[in-house]
Amino acid sequence: MAATADTGTLRADKRGNWEAMANARDTRMVMIVDSEPAQQRFLSALVSRGGWRSVVAADTDTALAKLGTQEGMALEAVLVDQGAPGVPIPEFIAELRRWRPALPLIVITMRNGVEVAVSAMRAGASDFVQKPIAPDRLLGALDRIVSQTGPQGELRPLTEKLRAPLAFEEIIGSSPNFRSALAIAAKAARARVPVMINGKPGTGKEVFARAIHSASPRARGPLVMVDCSAVSPGLIGSGLFGHERGAFPGAFDRQVGRLVQADGGSIIIDHVECIPLDTQAKLVEFLNSGEVQMIGGSIRQTVDVRIIATSASPLDKLIEAGHFREDLFYALSTAQFTLPSLSERRGDVGPLARHLLTRIGGLPGMGPIGITDDALRLLAAYAWPGNVRQLQDVLFRAAVESKTDVLTSSDFKAIEAALGGSVSGDANVAINGEAIGITLYLPDGNLRPLEDIEADVIRLAIGHYRGRMSEVARRLGIGRSTLYRKLSDLGIDTAA
């Protein structure tokens, strides 16, 4: 166990082994607070892959007692499970902050532990991860929270996104390039063709993919997601197609592939550019035949599934370099669109921020949250290299740390620092031009068509009232049947 090895190192240090002491200083140490031996071993092995040594505490009381020891003084991070016995997690975090205010801490929550995550962040946690634990997310979180060169404060990304499926009418954006992508996605949802979604990380590719499934005739079928960037290239084919026992070294059991699991529904293949060429060939064959053959198997099974692929890299360049098959690209791109980065649609930052805060305010442990125009100007002036995902993380951190229910520019100190304390005139135009969250003017200075403005008003109202259609109709001053007719006329015919 990692903790035993660490203790041995410390004993050697006390005997005067200065070389061991120097090596220990060069290795980062994390305390794991968890009462389950199996989970302790799993986490110790996991963090060791990232170059971390671990010391284990079975409960929060023991963890606090260890802070004053030689091991405790060497800690660079703490990893605590929400179910760890002893002092309750918020009190544990508060006490740890009293003794070690700068020591990074990550809370491990259950999948439905949103309220615990909110409480922990308010108490001073640096980040949180949800079970089942994705190794790359945990190691990435540890690296970020101890890095002195990465983003600080509210600009530091959260490991987990608190997300829920959005219908098309809840997706906020009125810039022409974003509306064009939205129209293609809404039309593609009603068809049965494969869809390719391009866009930089954080632009909302997964949100669109899930909305396409929810708005499709397959909505009642399964939705399966495969993140090819989080899987070893040699295992992507096995994950998609499955394998028979003994098909390759390490295949101890028969495994059904994700394509079969998604039969009758949709499969989201995220980071499709990471698929190796041999698996690309099998995927082309599947798209042509609709049949799946397990690796190491001889039986072919017919599967009815719609593929929604996403890519963060330009596939045309990968095709030219010979890293992506042209026939696979065309097979997946029957319907294709690119999501613009947030910096390309800064006029959407204001309404998008309000919409995200409405969703954040609805989380367990939260409440209604407002935001001032000064704060919106500040947000609109920032470049948002992490796109919508980064905006959501910044708003979530600000909301949980704010002492009031209205966010002001003082809640975004890191953004003020990044901007050098100045807000550009473009941001003022963006906010003043959409005082109610709607862009009224085209880039050439002319008014947008009334139909486009009306569609944005309806989308904004549905998002603001969180899909309560009777309330939306009442607030807009129209009948419910009229609202549904307008949704159909505007191509927003997926509202429930």
CSV table of C-alpha atoms in Angstrom, one decimal:
chain,number,residue,atom,x,y,z
A,1,MET,CA,0.0,0.0,0.0
A,2,ALA,CA,1.3,3.5,-0.8
A,3,ALA,CA,1.0,4.7,2.7
A,4,THR,CA,3.3,2.0,4.0
A,5,ALA,CA,6.0,2.8,1.5
A,6,ASP,CA,5.8,6.5,2.5
A,7,THR,CA,6.2,5.6,6.2
A,8,GLY,CA,9.3,3.6,5.3
A,9,THR,CA,10.8,6.5,3.5
A,10,LEU,CA,10.2,8.8,6.5
A,11,ARG,CA,11.9,6.3,8.8
A,12,ALA,CA,14.9,6.3,6.5
A,13,ASP,CA,15.0,10.1,6.6
A,14,LYS,CA,15.2,10.0,10.5
A,15,ARG,CA,18.2,7.7,10.2
A,16,GLY,CA,20.0,10.5,8.3
A,17,ASN,CA,19.4,9.3,4.7
A,18,TRP,CA,19.6,12.7,3.2
A,19,GLU,CA,19.3,11.4,-0.4
A,20,ALA,CA,15.9,9.8,0.5
A,21,MET,CA,14.8,13.0,2.0
A,22,ALA,CA,15.8,15.0,-1.1
A,23,ASN,CA,13.8,12.5,-3.3
A,24,ALA,CA,10.8,12.8,-1.0
A,25,ARG,CA,10.9,16.6,-1.4
A,26,ASP,CA,10.9,16.2,-5.2
A,27,THR,CA,7.8,13.9,-5.1
A,28,ARG,CA,4.4,15.5,-4.4
A,29,MET,CA,2.4,14.0,-1.6
A,30,VAL,CA,-1.4,13.8,-1.2
A,31,MET,CA,-3.5,12.7,1.8
A,32,ILE,CA,-6.3,10.4,1.0
A,33,VAL,CA,-9.2,10.5,3.5
A,34,ASP,CA,-11.4,7.5,3.0
A,35,SER,CA,-12.6,4.7,5.3
A,36,GLU,CA,-12.8,1.9,2.6
A,37,PRO,CA,-9.6,-0.1,2.2
A,38,ALA,CA,-10.4,-1.0,-1.4
A,39,GLN,CA,-11.0,2.7,-2.3
A,40,GLN,CA,-7.8,3.7,-0.4
A,41,ARG,CA,-5.8,1.2,-2.6
A,42,PHE,CA,-7.5,2.3,-5.8
A,43,LEU,CA,-6.9,6.0,-5.1
A,44,SER,CA,-3.3,5.4,-4.0
A,45,ALA,CA,-2.6,3.4,-7.2
A,46,LEU,CA,-4.3,6.0,-9.3
A,47,VAL,CA,-2.5,9.1,-8.0
A,48,SER,CA,0.8,7.2,-8.2
A,49,ARG,CA,0.4,7.1,-11.9
A,50,GLY,CA,0.5,10.9,-11.8
A,51,GLY,CA,3.7,11.0,-9.8
A,52,TRP,CA,2.1,11.4,-6.4
A,53,ARG,CA,3.0,9.7,-3.1
A,54,SER,CA,0.0,9.1,-0.8
A,55,VAL,CA,-0.6,9.0,2.9
A,56,VAL,CA,-4.0,7.6,4.1
A,57,ALA,CA,-6.4,8.6,6.8
A,58,ALA,CA,-9.5,6.5,7.5
A,59,ASP,CA,-11.5,9.5,8.9
A,60,THR,CA,-11.5,13.2,9.0
A,61,ASP,CA,-10.4,13.4,12.7
A,62,THR,CA,-7.3,11.3,11.9
A,63,ALA,CA,-6.6,13.5,8.8
A,64,LEU,CA,-6.7,16.7,11.0
A,65,ALA,CA,-4.4,15.1,13.5
A,66,LYS,CA,-1.9,14.2,10.8
A,67,LEU,CA,-1.5,17.8,9.7
A,68,GLY,CA,1.0,18.6,12.3
A,69,THR,CA,3.2,15.5,11.6
A,70,GLN,CA,6.2,15.3,9.3
A,71,GLU,CA,4.0,13.7,6.7
A,72,GLY,CA,1.3,16.4,7.2
A,73,MET,CA,3.8,19.2,6.7
A,74,ALA,CA,4.9,17.7,3.4
A,75,LEU,CA,1.4,17.5,2.0
A,76,GLU,CA,0.6,19.4,-1.3
A,77,ALA,CA,-3.0,18.3,-1.6
A,78,VAL,CA,-5.9,16.5,0.2
A,79,LEU,CA,-8.4,14.1,-1.3
A,80,VAL,CA,-11.5,13.5,0.9
A,81,ASP,CA,-14.5,11.3,0.2
A,82,GLN,CA,-17.8,12.8,1.1
A,83,GLY,CA,-18.7,9.7,3.2
A,84,ALA,CA,-15.5,9.7,5.3
A,85,PRO,CA,-16.4,9.3,9.0
A,86,GLY,CA,-15.5,11.8,11.7
A,87,VAL,CA,-15.9,15.6,11.5
A,88,PRO,CA,-18.5,16.5,8.8
A,89,ILE,CA,-17.0,17.5,5.5
A,90,PRO,CA,-17.8,21.3,5.7
A,91,GLU,CA,-16.4,21.4,9.3
A,92,PHE,CA,-13.3,19.4,8.2
A,93,ILE,CA,-12.6,21.8,5.4
A,94,ALA,CA,-13.1,24.9,7.7
A,95,GLU,CA,-10.7,23.4,10.3
A,96,LEU,CA,-8.2,22.5,7.6
A,97,ARG,CA,-8.4,26.0,6.2
A,98,ARG,CA,-7.7,27.4,9.7
A,99,TRP,CA,-4.4,25.4,10.0
A,100,ARG,CA,-3.4,25.2,6.3
A,101,PRO,CA,-5.3,28.0,4.4
A,102,ALA,CA,-3.4,27.4,1.1
A,103,LEU,CA,-3.5,23.6,1.1
A,104,PRO,CA,-5.6,22.5,-2.0
A,105,LEU,CA,-8.4,20.1,-1.3
A,106,ILE,CA,-10.6,18.0,-3.6
A,107,VAL,CA,-13.9,16.4,-2.4
A,108,ILE,CA,-15.1,13.1,-4.0
A,109,THR,CA,-18.9,13.1,-4.2
A,110,MET,CA,-21.5,10.6,-5.3
A,111,ARG,CA,-23.0,11.1,-8.8
A,112,ASN,CA,-26.0,12.8,-7.3
A,113,GLY,CA,-24.0,14.7,-4.7
A,114,VAL,CA,-24.6,18.1,-6.1
A,115,GLU,CA,-25.6,19.6,-2.7
A,116,VAL,CA,-22.5,18.1,-1.1
A,117,ALA,CA,-20.3,19.7,-3.9
A,118,VAL,CA,-22.0,23.1,-3.4
A,119,SER,CA,-21.5,22.9,0.4
A,120,ALA,CA,-17.9,21.8,0.0
A,121,MET,CA,-17.1,24.6,-2.4
A,122,ARG,CA,-18.7,27.2,-0.1
A,123,ALA,CA,-16.6,25.8,2.8
A,124,GLY,CA,-13.4,26.3,0.8
A,125,ALA,CA,-12.8,23.2,-1.3
A,126,SER,CA,-10.6,23.7,-4.3
A,127,ASP,CA,-12.5,21.3,-6.6
A,128,PHE,CA,-14.7,18.2,-6.6
A,129,VAL,CA,-14.9,15.0,-8.6
A,130,GLN,CA,-17.9,12.7,-8.9
A,131,LYS,CA,-18.0,8.9,-8.7
A,132,PRO,CA,-17.3,6.8,-10.7
A,133,ILE,CA,-13.9,8.5,-10.7
A,134,ALA,CA,-12.4,9.1,-14.2
A,135,PRO,CA,-8.6,8.8,-13.7
A,136,ASP,CA,-7.7,11.6,-16.2
A,137,ARG,CA,-10.2,14.0,-14.4
A,138,LEU,CA,-8.8,13.4,-11.0
A,139,LEU,CA,-5.1,13.6,-12.1
A,140,GLY,CA,-5.9,16.7,-14.1
A,141,ALA,CA,-7.6,18.3,-11.0
A,142,LEU,CA,-4.6,17.5,-8.8
A,143,ASP,CA,-2.2,18.9,-11.3
A,144,ARG,CA,-4.2,22.1,-11.7
A,145,ILE,CA,-4.8,22.9,-8.1
A,146,VAL,CA,-1.1,22.7,-7.2
A,147,SER,CA,0.2,24.4,-10.3
A,148,GLN,CA,1.5,27.9,-9.8
A,149,THR,CA,1.5,28.7,-13.5
A,150,GLY,CA,-2.1,27.7,-14.4
A,151,PRO,CA,-5.3,29.9,-14.1
A,152,GLN,CA,-6.0,31.1,-10.5
A,153,GLY,CA,-9.1,31.8,-8.6
A,154,GLU,CA,-12.4,31.6,-10.4
A,155,LEU,CA,-10.6,31.1,-13.8
A,156,ARG,CA,-9.3,27.7,-12.7
A,157,PRO,CA,-11.5,25.1,-14.4
A,158,LEU,CA,-13.6,22.8,-12.4
A,159,THR,CA,-13.1,19.1,-12.9
A,160,GLU,CA,-16.8,18.3,-13.1
A,161,LYS,CA,-19.6,20.1,-14.9
A,162,LEU,CA,-22.9,20.3,-13.2
A,163,ARG,CA,-25.0,19.6,-16.3
A,164,ALA,CA,-28.4,18.5,-17.3
A,165,PRO,CA,-29.8,17.9,-20.8
A,166,LEU,CA,-31.0,20.9,-22.6
A,167,ALA,CA,-33.7,21.1,-25.3
A,168,PHE,CA,-33.0,23.2,-28.3
A,169,GLU,CA,-35.3,26.0,-27.1
A,170,GLU,CA,-33.2,26.3,-24.0
A,171,ILE,CA,-29.9,26.7,-25.8
A,172,ILE,CA,-29.1,30.4,-25.7
A,173,GLY,CA,-27.5,32.3,-28.6
A,174,SER,CA,-28.5,34.9,-31.1
A,175,SER,CA,-25.4,35.5,-33.2
A,176,PRO,CA,-25.8,34.5,-36.8
A,177,ASN,CA,-23.1,31.9,-36.8
A,178,PHE,CA,-24.5,30.2,-33.7
A,179,ARG,CA,-28.1,30.4,-35.0
A,180,SER,CA,-27.0,28.8,-38.2
A,181,ALA,CA,-25.5,25.8,-36.3
A,182,LEU,CA,-28.7,25.6,-34.1
A,183,ALA,CA,-30.9,25.4,-37.2
A,184,ILE,CA,-28.8,22.6,-38.8
A,185,ALA,CA,-28.8,20.7,-35.5
A,186,ALA,CA,-32.6,21.0,-35.0
A,187,LYS,CA,-33.2,19.9,-38.6
A,188,ALA,CA,-30.8,17.0,-38.3
A,189,ALA,CA,-32.5,15.8,-35.1
A,190,ARG,CA,-35.7,15.0,-36.9
A,191,ALA,CA,-33.7,12.9,-39.5
A,192,ARG,CA,-32.0,9.6,-39.0
A,193,VAL,CA,-28.6,10.6,-40.5
A,194,PRO,CA,-25.2,10.7,-38.8
A,195,VAL,CA,-24.2,14.1,-37.4
A,196,MET,CA,-20.7,15.6,-37.2
A,197,ILE,CA,-20.2,18.5,-34.7
A,198,ASN,CA,-17.0,20.5,-34.9
A,199,GLY,CA,-15.8,23.1,-32.4
A,200,LYS,CA,-13.1,24.0,-29.9
A,201,PRO,CA,-13.2,22.5,-26.4
A,202,GLY,CA,-15.9,24.0,-24.3
A,203,THR,CA,-18.1,25.4,-27.1
A,204,GLY,CA,-21.0,23.0,-26.2
A,205,LYS,CA,-20.6,20.1,-28.6
A,206,GLU,CA,-21.9,17.6,-26.0
A,207,VAL,CA,-24.8,19.8,-25.1
A,208,PHE,CA,-25.8,19.9,-28.8
A,209,ALA,CA,-25.3,16.2,-29.2
A,210,ARG,CA,-27.6,15.4,-26.3
A,211,ALA,CA,-30.2,17.9,-27.5
A,212,ILE,CA,-30.2,16.2,-31.0
A,213,HIS,CA,-30.9,12.9,-29.3
A,214,SER,CA,-33.6,14.3,-27.1
A,215,ALA,CA,-35.3,16.0,-30.0
A,216,SER,CA,-35.1,12.9,-32.3
A,217,PRO,CA,-37.5,10.0,-32.8
A,218,ARG,CA,-35.0,8.0,-30.8
A,219,ALA,CA,-35.4,10.0,-27.7
A,220,ARG,CA,-36.9,7.1,-25.8
A,221,GLY,CA,-34.0,4.8,-26.8
A,222,PRO,CA,-30.6,4.6,-25.0
A,223,LEU,CA,-28.0,7.4,-25.3
A,224,VAL,CA,-24.5,6.1,-25.0
A,225,MET,CA,-21.4,8.2,-24.9
A,226,VAL,CA,-17.8,7.2,-25.7
A,227,ASP,CA,-15.0,9.7,-25.1
A,228,CYS,CA,-12.2,8.5,-27.3
A,229,SER,CA,-9.7,11.0,-25.8
A,230,ALA,CA,-10.0,9.3,-22.4
A,231,VAL,CA,-9.4,5.7,-23.7
A,232,SER,CA,-6.1,4.1,-24.8
A,233,PRO,CA,-6.2,4.0,-28.6
A,234,GLY,CA,-5.7,0.3,-28.6
A,235,LEU,CA,-8.9,-0.1,-26.5
A,236,ILE,CA,-11.2,2.2,-28.5
A,237,GLY,CA,-12.2,-0.6,-31.0
A,238,SER,CA,-13.0,-3.0,-28.2
A,239,GLY,CA,-15.1,-0.4,-26.5
A,240,LEU,CA,-17.1,0.4,-29.6
A,241,PHE,CA,-17.5,-3.1,-31.0
A,242,GLY,CA,-17.0,-5.3,-28.0
A,243,HIS,CA,-14.8,-8.4,-27.7
A,244,GLU,CA,-15.0,-12.1,-27.1
A,245,ARG,CA,-13.1,-13.7,-24.2
A,246,GLY,CA,-9.5,-14.3,-25.1
A,247,ALA,CA,-9.6,-12.0,-28.2
A,248,PHE,CA,-6.4,-10.3,-27.0
A,249,PRO,CA,-4.1,-10.4,-24.0
A,250,GLY,CA,-6.1,-9.1,-21.0
A,251,ALA,CA,-9.6,-9.9,-22.5
A,252,PHE,CA,-10.6,-12.2,-19.6
A,253,ASP,CA,-14.3,-11.8,-20.1
A,254,ARG,CA,-16.7,-11.2,-23.0
A,255,GLN,CA,-17.6,-7.5,-23.4
A,256,VAL,CA,-20.6,-6.1,-25.3
A,257,GLY,CA,-19.6,-3.0,-27.3
A,258,ARG,CA,-21.1,0.5,-27.0
A,259,LEU,CA,-22.7,0.3,-30.4
A,260,VAL,CA,-24.8,-2.7,-29.4
A,261,GLN,CA,-25.6,-1.0,-26.1
A,262,ALA,CA,-27.0,2.0,-28.0
A,263,ASP,CA,-29.2,-0.2,-30.3
A,264,GLY,CA,-32.5,1.7,-30.9
A,265,GLY,CA,-31.0,5.0,-29.7
A,266,SER,CA,-27.9,7.2,-30.3
A,267,ILE,CA,-24.2,7.0,-29.6
A,268,ILE,CA,-22.1,10.1,-29.1
A,269,ILE,CA,-18.5,9.5,-30.2
A,270,ASP,CA,-16.6,12.4,-28.6
A,271,HIS,CA,-13.2,13.2,-30.0
A,272,VAL,CA,-13.7,11.1,-33.0
A,273,GLU,CA,-10.3,12.3,-34.3
A,274,CYS,CA,-8.6,10.1,-31.7
A,275,ILE,CA,-9.8,6.8,-33.2
A,276,PRO,CA,-6.9,4.8,-34.7
A,277,LEU,CA,-7.0,4.0,-38.4
A,278,ASP,CA,-7.8,0.2,-38.0
A,279,THR,CA,-10.8,1.1,-35.9
A,280,GLN,CA,-11.8,3.8,-38.4
A,281,ALA,CA,-12.0,1.1,-41.1
A,282,LYS,CA,-14.3,-1.1,-38.9
A,283,LEU,CA,-16.5,2.0,-38.3
A,284,VAL,CA,-16.8,2.6,-42.0
A,285,GLU,CA,-17.8,-1.0,-42.5
A,286,PHE,CA,-20.5,-0.7,-39.8
A,287,LEU,CA,-21.9,2.5,-41.3
A,288,ASN,CA,-22.2,0.8,-44.7
A,289,SER,CA,-23.7,-2.5,-43.4
A,290,GLY,CA,-25.3,-1.7,-40.0
A,291,GLU,CA,-23.7,-4.8,-38.6
A,292,VAL,CA,-21.4,-5.2,-35.6
A,293,GLN,CA,-18.8,-8.0,-35.3
A,294,MET,CA,-17.0,-8.3,-32.0
A,295,ILE,CA,-13.3,-8.4,-31.9
A,296,GLY,CA,-12.3,-12.1,-31.9
A,297,GLY,CA,-15.9,-13.1,-32.8
A,298,SER,CA,-17.5,-14.5,-36.0
A,299,ILE,CA,-21.2,-13.6,-35.5
A,300,ARG,CA,-22.5,-10.4,-37.1
A,301,GLN,CA,-25.3,-8.6,-35.3
A,302,THR,CA,-27.5,-6.0,-37.0
A,303,VAL,CA,-27.7,-2.8,-34.9
A,304,ASP,CA,-29.9,0.3,-35.4
A,305,VAL,CA,-28.1,3.3,-34.0
A,306,ARG,CA,-27.5,6.9,-35.0
A,307,ILE,CA,-23.9,8.2,-34.6
A,308,ILE,CA,-23.3,11.7,-33.4
A,309,ALA,CA,-19.6,12.4,-33.7
A,310,THR,CA,-17.7,15.4,-32.3
A,311,SER,CA,-14.3,16.7,-33.1
A,312,ALA,CA,-12.2,19.4,-31.5
A,313,SER,CA,-9.6,19.3,-34.4
A,314,PRO,CA,-10.1,20.2,-38.1
A,315,LEU,CA,-10.6,16.8,-39.7
A,316,ASP,CA,-9.6,18.1,-43.2
A,317,LYS,CA,-6.0,18.6,-42.0
A,318,LEU,CA,-6.0,15.1,-40.4
A,319,ILE,CA,-7.2,13.7,-43.7
A,320,GLU,CA,-4.4,15.4,-45.6
A,321,ALA,CA,-1.9,14.0,-43.1
A,322,GLY,CA,-3.3,10.5,-43.5
A,323,HIS,CA,-4.5,10.3,-39.9
A,324,PHE,CA,-8.2,10.2,-40.7
A,325,ARG,CA,-10.1,8.3,-43.4
A,326,GLU,CA,-11.8,10.5,-45.9
A,327,ASP,CA,-14.6,7.9,-46.4
A,328,LEU,CA,-15.3,7.9,-42.7
A,329,PHE,CA,-15.5,11.7,-42.6
A,330,TYR,CA,-18.1,11.8,-45.4
A,331,ALA,CA,-20.0,8.9,-43.9
A,332,LEU,CA,-20.3,10.8,-40.6
A,333,SER,CA,-20.9,14.2,-42.1
A,334,THR,CA,-24.3,13.8,-43.7
A,335,ALA,CA,-25.3,16.6,-41.4
A,336,GLN,CA,-22.4,18.8,-40.2
A,337,PHE,CA,-22.0,22.1,-38.4
A,338,THR,CA,-19.3,24.0,-36.5
A,339,LEU,CA,-20.0,25.7,-33.1
A,340,PRO,CA,-18.4,29.1,-32.9
A,341,SER,CA,-16.2,30.0,-29.9
A,342,LEU,CA,-17.6,32.3,-27.3
A,343,SER,CA,-15.1,35.0,-28.4
A,344,GLU,CA,-16.8,34.9,-31.8
A,345,ARG,CA,-20.2,35.6,-30.3
A,346,ARG,CA,-19.6,38.0,-27.4
A,347,GLY,CA,-23.1,39.5,-27.8
A,348,ASP,CA,-24.3,36.2,-26.4
A,349,VAL,CA,-22.3,36.4,-23.2
A,350,GLY,CA,-24.9,38.5,-21.3
A,351,PRO,CA,-28.0,36.3,-22.0
A,352,LEU,CA,-25.9,33.2,-21.7
A,353,ALA,CA,-24.6,34.2,-18.3
A,354,ARG,CA,-28.2,34.9,-17.1
A,355,HIS,CA,-29.4,31.6,-18.4
A,356,LEU,CA,-26.5,29.7,-16.7
A,357,LEU,CA,-27.2,31.4,-13.4
A,358,THR,CA,-30.8,30.4,-13.6
A,359,ARG,CA,-29.7,26.8,-14.0
A,360,ILE,CA,-27.1,27.1,-11.2
A,361,GLY,CA,-29.6,28.7,-8.9
A,362,GLY,CA,-31.8,25.6,-9.4
A,363,LEU,CA,-29.2,23.2,-8.1
A,364,PRO,CA,-29.7,21.7,-4.6
A,365,GLY,CA,-28.2,24.0,-2.0
A,366,MET,CA,-28.4,27.0,-4.2
A,367,GLY,CA,-31.0,29.7,-4.7
A,368,PRO,CA,-32.0,32.5,-7.2
A,369,ILE,CA,-28.9,34.4,-8.3
A,370,GLY,CA,-28.9,37.7,-10.1
A,371,ILE,CA,-26.0,39.6,-11.8
A,372,THR,CA,-25.4,43.3,-12.4
A,373,ASP,CA,-24.8,45.0,-15.7
A,374,ASP,CA,-21.3,46.0,-14.6
A,375,ALA,CA,-20.5,42.3,-14.0
A,376,LEU,CA,-22.0,41.4,-17.4
A,377,ARG,CA,-19.8,44.1,-19.1
A,378,LEU,CA,-16.8,42.6,-17.4
A,379,LEU,CA,-17.7,39.1,-18.6
A,380,ALA,CA,-18.4,40.3,-22.1
A,381,ALA,CA,-14.9,41.9,-22.3
A,382,TYR,CA,-13.1,38.7,-21.5
A,383,ALA,CA,-11.9,36.4,-24.3
A,384,TRP,CA,-13.1,33.1,-22.8
A,385,PRO,CA,-10.4,30.7,-24.1
A,386,GLY,CA,-12.4,27.9,-22.4
A,387,ASN,CA,-15.6,29.0,-24.1
A,388,VAL,CA,-19.0,28.3,-22.6
A,389,ARG,CA,-17.7,25.6,-20.2
A,390,GLN,CA,-15.3,28.1,-18.7
A,391,LEU,CA,-18.0,30.7,-18.3
A,392,GLN,CA,-20.2,28.1,-16.5
A,393,ASP,CA,-17.3,27.3,-14.2
A,394,VAL,CA,-16.6,30.9,-13.4
A,395,LEU,CA,-20.3,31.6,-12.7
A,396,PHE,CA,-20.6,28.5,-10.5
A,397,ARG,CA,-17.5,29.4,-8.4
A,398,ALA,CA,-18.8,33.0,-8.1
A,399,ALA,CA,-22.3,31.9,-7.1
A,400,VAL,CA,-21.1,29.5,-4.4
A,401,GLU,CA,-18.5,31.9,-2.9
A,402,SER,CA,-20.7,35.1,-3.0
A,403,LYS,CA,-22.1,36.3,0.2
A,404,THR,CA,-25.2,37.8,-1.6
A,405,ASP,CA,-27.7,36.6,-4.2
A,406,VAL,CA,-26.6,39.2,-6.8
A,407,LEU,CA,-23.2,38.9,-8.5
A,408,THR,CA,-21.2,42.1,-9.1
A,409,SER,CA,-17.9,42.8,-10.8
A,410,SER,CA,-16.2,42.4,-7.4
A,411,ASP,CA,-17.1,38.7,-7.6
A,412,PHE,CA,-14.8,38.3,-10.6
A,413,LYS,CA,-11.4,39.5,-9.4
A,414,ALA,CA,-9.4,37.2,-11.6
A,415,ILE,CA,-11.2,38.4,-14.7
A,416,GLU,CA,-10.6,42.0,-13.7
A,417,ALA,CA,-6.9,41.2,-13.2
A,418,ALA,CA,-6.7,39.4,-16.6
A,419,LEU,CA,-8.2,42.5,-18.3
A,420,GLY,CA,-5.9,44.8,-16.5
A,421,GLY,CA,-8.8,46.6,-14.8
A,422,SER,CA,-10.2,48.0,-18.1
A,423,VAL,CA,-13.4,47.1,-20.0
A,424,SER,CA,-13.5,47.7,-23.7
A,425,GLY,CA,-16.2,49.8,-25.5
A,426,ASP,CA,-17.3,46.7,-27.4
A,427,ALA,CA,-18.5,45.1,-24.1
A,428,ASN,CA,-20.6,48.2,-23.4
A,429,VAL,CA,-22.2,48.0,-26.8
A,430,ALA,CA,-22.9,44.3,-26.3
A,431,ILE,CA,-24.6,44.8,-23.0
A,432,ASN,CA,-26.5,48.0,-23.8
A,433,GLY,CA,-27.7,46.5,-27.1
A,434,GLU,CA,-29.3,43.6,-25.3
A,435,ALA,CA,-30.7,44.9,-22.0
A,436,ILE,CA,-33.3,42.2,-21.9
A,437,GLY,CA,-30.9,39.5,-23.2
A,438,ILE,CA,-31.6,39.8,-26.9
A,439,THR,CA,-29.4,41.2,-29.7
A,440,LEU,CA,-31.4,43.7,-31.7
A,441,TYR,CA,-28.9,44.7,-34.4
A,442,LEU,CA,-27.0,42.9,-37.1
A,443,PRO,CA,-23.2,43.5,-37.4
A,444,ASP,CA,-23.9,46.0,-40.3
A,445,GLY,CA,-26.0,48.2,-37.9
A,446,ASN,CA,-29.4,47.2,-39.3
A,447,LEU,CA,-32.2,45.7,-37.2
A,448,ARG,CA,-32.5,41.9,-37.2
A,449,PRO,CA,-35.7,40.4,-38.7
A,450,LEU,CA,-38.7,40.3,-36.4
A,451,GLU,CA,-39.0,36.6,-36.7
A,452,ASP,CA,-35.4,36.1,-35.5
A,453,ILE,CA,-36.0,38.4,-32.5
A,454,GLU,CA,-39.2,36.6,-31.7
A,455,ALA,CA,-37.5,33.3,-31.8
A,456,ASP,CA,-34.8,34.5,-29.3
A,457,VAL,CA,-37.5,36.0,-27.0
A,458,ILE,CA,-39.3,32.6,-26.9
A,459,ARG,CA,-36.0,30.7,-26.3
A,460,LEU,CA,-35.0,33.1,-23.6
A,461,ALA,CA,-38.4,32.9,-21.9
A,462,ILE,CA,-38.4,29.0,-22.0
A,463,GLY,CA,-34.9,29.0,-20.5
A,464,HIS,CA,-35.8,31.6,-17.9
A,465,TYR,CA,-38.9,29.7,-16.8
A,466,ARG,CA,-37.1,26.4,-17.1
A,467,GLY,CA,-39.4,24.8,-19.6
A,468,ARG,CA,-42.7,25.5,-17.8
A,469,MET,CA,-44.7,26.1,-20.9
A,470,SER,CA,-47.8,27.4,-19.3
A,471,GLU,CA,-45.8,30.0,-17.4
A,472,VAL,CA,-43.9,30.9,-20.6
A,473,ALA,CA,-47.2,31.5,-22.5
A,474,ARG,CA,-48.7,33.5,-19.6
A,475,ARG,CA,-45.6,35.7,-19.3
A,476,LEU,CA,-45.5,36.3,-23.1
A,477,GLY,CA,-49.2,37.1,-23.0
A,478,ILE,CA,-50.2,34.4,-25.5
A,479,GLY,CA,-52.2,31.2,-25.3
A,480,ARG,CA,-50.4,27.9,-24.9
A,481,SER,CA,-51.7,26.6,-28.3
A,482,THR,CA,-50.3,29.8,-29.9
A,483,LEU,CA,-47.0,29.3,-28.2
A,484,TYR,CA,-46.7,25.7,-29.6
A,485,ARG,CA,-47.8,27.0,-33.1
A,486,LYS,CA,-45.0,29.6,-33.0
A,487,LEU,CA,-42.5,26.9,-31.8
A,488,SER,CA,-43.5,24.8,-34.9
A,489,ASP,CA,-43.3,27.8,-37.3
A,490,LEU,CA,-39.9,28.8,-36.0
A,491,GLY,CA,-38.6,25.2,-36.2
A,492,ILE,CA,-38.5,24.8,-32.4
A,493,ASP,CA,-40.9,21.9,-32.3
A,494,THR,CA,-39.3,19.8,-29.5
A,495,ALA,CA,-40.7,21.5,-26.5
A,496,ALA,CA,-42.4,19.3,-24.0
